[in-house]
Short mmCIF file of C-alpha atoms in Angstrom, two decimals:
data_model
loop_
_atom_site.label_atom_id
_atom_site.label_comp_id
_atom_site.label_asym_id
_atom_site.label_seq_id
_atom_site.Cartn_x
_atom_site.Cartn_y
_atom_site.Cartn_z
CA MET A 1 80.83 73.72 33.30
CA SER A 2 80.35 76.15 30.64
CA ARG A 3 77.06 76.59 28.99
CA ARG A 4 77.02 76.60 25.29
CA SER A 5 74.84 79.22 23.88
CA ILE A 6 72.28 78.08 21.39
CA PRO A 7 72.33 80.24 18.30
CA ARG A 8 69.16 82.20 17.94
CA VAL A 9 67.43 82.52 14.61
CA ARG A 10 66.21 86.02 14.21
CA PRO A 11 62.49 86.21 13.43
CA ARG A 12 63.15 88.73 10.68
CA ARG A 13 65.50 86.35 8.87
CA LEU A 14 63.05 83.47 9.36
CA ARG A 15 60.25 85.50 7.74
CA HIS A 16 62.52 86.29 4.81
CA VAL A 17 63.39 82.62 4.29
CA PHE A 18 59.70 81.69 4.51
CA ALA A 19 58.71 84.37 1.98
CA VAL A 20 61.39 83.34 -0.51
CA THR A 21 60.52 79.64 -0.18
CA THR A 22 56.81 80.34 -0.59
CA ALA A 23 57.41 82.51 -3.66
CA LEU A 24 59.60 79.82 -5.22
CA LEU A 25 57.03 77.06 -4.63
CA LEU A 26 54.18 79.24 -5.90
CA SER A 27 56.08 80.07 -9.10
CA ILE A 28 56.69 76.35 -9.73
CA VAL A 29 53.01 75.52 -9.21
CA LEU A 30 51.80 78.36 -11.43
CA THR A 31 54.25 77.50 -14.19
CA THR A 32 53.26 73.84 -14.05
CA ASP A 33 49.54 74.71 -14.26
CA ALA A 34 50.12 77.09 -17.15
CA LEU A 35 51.94 74.40 -19.11
CA ALA A 36 49.36 71.71 -18.36
CA ILE A 37 46.18 73.55 -19.31
CA SER A 38 45.16 75.04 -22.61
CA TRP A 39 41.76 76.47 -23.42
CA SER A 40 39.98 76.30 -26.75
CA ALA A 41 38.13 79.25 -28.25
CA ASN A 42 34.67 80.10 -26.94
CA ARG A 43 31.77 78.34 -28.68
CA ALA A 44 28.17 79.46 -28.39
CA LEU A 45 25.87 76.60 -27.45
CA THR A 46 22.67 78.60 -27.87
CA GLY A 47 21.44 80.22 -31.06
CA ALA A 48 20.66 83.86 -31.60
CA GLY A 49 18.18 85.43 -29.22
CA SER A 50 17.80 84.64 -25.54
CA GLY A 51 19.54 81.73 -23.88
CA TRP A 52 20.10 80.75 -20.27
CA GLY A 53 22.23 78.16 -18.48
CA SER A 54 21.58 76.86 -14.98
CA HIS A 55 23.92 75.50 -12.34
CA GLY A 56 24.22 71.81 -13.07
CA GLY A 57 23.68 72.31 -16.79
CA LEU A 58 26.88 70.49 -17.79
CA ALA A 59 27.81 66.85 -17.16
CA VAL A 60 30.69 64.65 -18.28
CA SER A 61 30.09 60.97 -18.99
CA SER A 62 33.54 59.91 -20.23
CA SER A 63 36.93 61.39 -21.03
CA THR A 64 35.60 62.78 -24.34
CA VAL A 65 31.79 62.93 -23.98
CA ALA A 66 30.00 65.82 -22.26
CA HIS A 67 26.40 67.03 -22.15
CA ALA A 68 24.93 70.52 -21.87
CA VAL A 69 21.29 71.40 -21.16
CA PHE A 70 20.09 74.97 -21.40
CA GLU A 71 17.06 77.20 -21.93
CA GLN A 72 16.50 78.87 -25.28
CA ALA A 73 13.70 81.20 -26.33
CA VAL A 74 12.51 80.27 -29.82
CA LEU A 75 9.58 82.20 -31.31
CA GLY A 76 8.72 83.57 -27.87
CA SER A 77 8.57 80.19 -26.14
CA TRP A 78 11.24 79.03 -23.67
CA GLY A 79 12.32 75.45 -24.19
CA VAL A 80 14.96 73.13 -22.74
CA TYR A 81 17.56 71.86 -25.19
CA HIS A 82 20.41 69.32 -25.07
CA ARG A 83 23.71 69.31 -26.94
CA ARG A 84 26.55 66.85 -26.60
CA THR A 85 30.16 66.63 -27.59
CA THR A 86 31.98 63.40 -28.30
CA ASN A 87 35.39 65.00 -28.85
CA SER A 88 36.04 66.89 -25.61
CA GLY A 89 34.24 70.06 -26.73
CA THR A 90 35.90 70.57 -30.11
CA SER A 91 32.46 70.36 -31.73
CA TRP A 92 28.91 69.99 -30.41
CA SER A 93 25.83 68.25 -31.82
CA SER A 94 22.83 70.21 -33.07
CA PRO A 95 20.43 71.22 -30.27
CA VAL A 96 17.68 68.71 -29.45
CA ARG A 97 14.56 70.05 -27.74
CA LEU A 98 13.80 68.00 -24.63
CA SER A 99 10.83 69.97 -23.29
CA SER A 100 7.33 69.77 -24.70
CA PRO A 101 6.64 72.34 -27.44
CA ALA A 102 3.02 72.52 -26.23
CA ILE A 103 4.10 74.11 -22.91
CA GLY A 104 4.53 77.87 -22.61
CA GLU A 105 7.78 77.79 -20.64
CA ALA A 106 10.48 75.33 -19.66
CA GLY A 107 13.63 76.05 -17.69
CA ALA A 108 15.98 75.52 -14.75
CA ALA A 109 17.42 72.46 -16.51
CA VAL A 110 20.07 70.22 -14.92
CA VAL A 111 21.83 67.15 -16.29
CA ASP A 112 23.72 64.20 -14.84
CA ALA A 113 25.64 61.56 -16.77
CA SER A 114 27.50 58.34 -16.09
CA GLY A 115 28.76 56.15 -18.90
CA SER A 116 26.00 55.86 -21.48
CA GLY A 117 23.24 56.96 -19.09
CA VAL A 118 22.18 60.63 -19.16
CA ASN A 119 19.38 62.12 -17.04
CA ALA A 120 17.92 65.60 -17.51
CA VAL A 121 15.40 67.32 -15.22
CA TRP A 122 13.69 70.70 -15.66
CA LEU A 123 10.53 72.69 -14.88
CA GLU A 124 7.58 73.09 -17.27
CA SER A 125 4.58 75.37 -16.96
CA ASP A 126 2.54 77.97 -18.79
CA ASP A 127 4.18 80.50 -16.45
CA ILE A 128 7.09 79.18 -14.36
CA LEU A 129 7.63 82.44 -12.48
CA ALA A 130 4.00 82.53 -11.37
CA GLY A 131 4.30 78.90 -10.27
CA SER A 132 0.94 78.02 -11.78
CA ASP A 133 0.72 74.33 -12.63
CA THR A 134 4.53 73.96 -12.67
CA VAL A 135 5.75 70.37 -12.92
CA VAL A 136 9.18 68.76 -12.75
CA VAL A 137 9.94 66.75 -15.88
CA HIS A 138 12.57 64.01 -16.35
CA ARG A 139 13.98 62.45 -19.50
CA ARG A 140 16.61 59.75 -19.80
CA SER A 141 18.96 58.72 -22.57
CA VAL A 142 20.57 55.29 -22.51
CA ASP A 143 22.88 55.92 -25.49
CA ALA A 144 24.98 58.83 -24.18
CA GLY A 145 22.52 61.48 -25.35
CA ALA A 146 22.26 60.36 -28.99
CA THR A 147 18.49 59.78 -28.54
CA TRP A 148 16.04 60.58 -25.74
#
């Protein structure tokens, strides 16, 4: 009986086939992503002066409604503000101050949204960094951030 020899695939050729296949698939994925995504121009959510955003400062409550909470220094006092968009970020509402104007500082704001319910949480104190008398504050909107 004769033995048939099994053709051997050379590792070098196999690496070449793998590299070409990977490059082809990657180019298809990148082209597809580039065609599917478009970005609008940058829009400032804070006014002139100092502003600060925290992790968790943006929440989406529907396919077109989103909420942003951020810190803004106005006349030397840091406050927490909310803005919302109802058209997927094309335009944003005027800022609404959520934190108490009687407090010296407010910050580290986060927001969560689901349907028409929006919850915002942040810190308030006369001096947040010192930690003196710092409290966690919560506000809720039941009409998708139109009122608080």
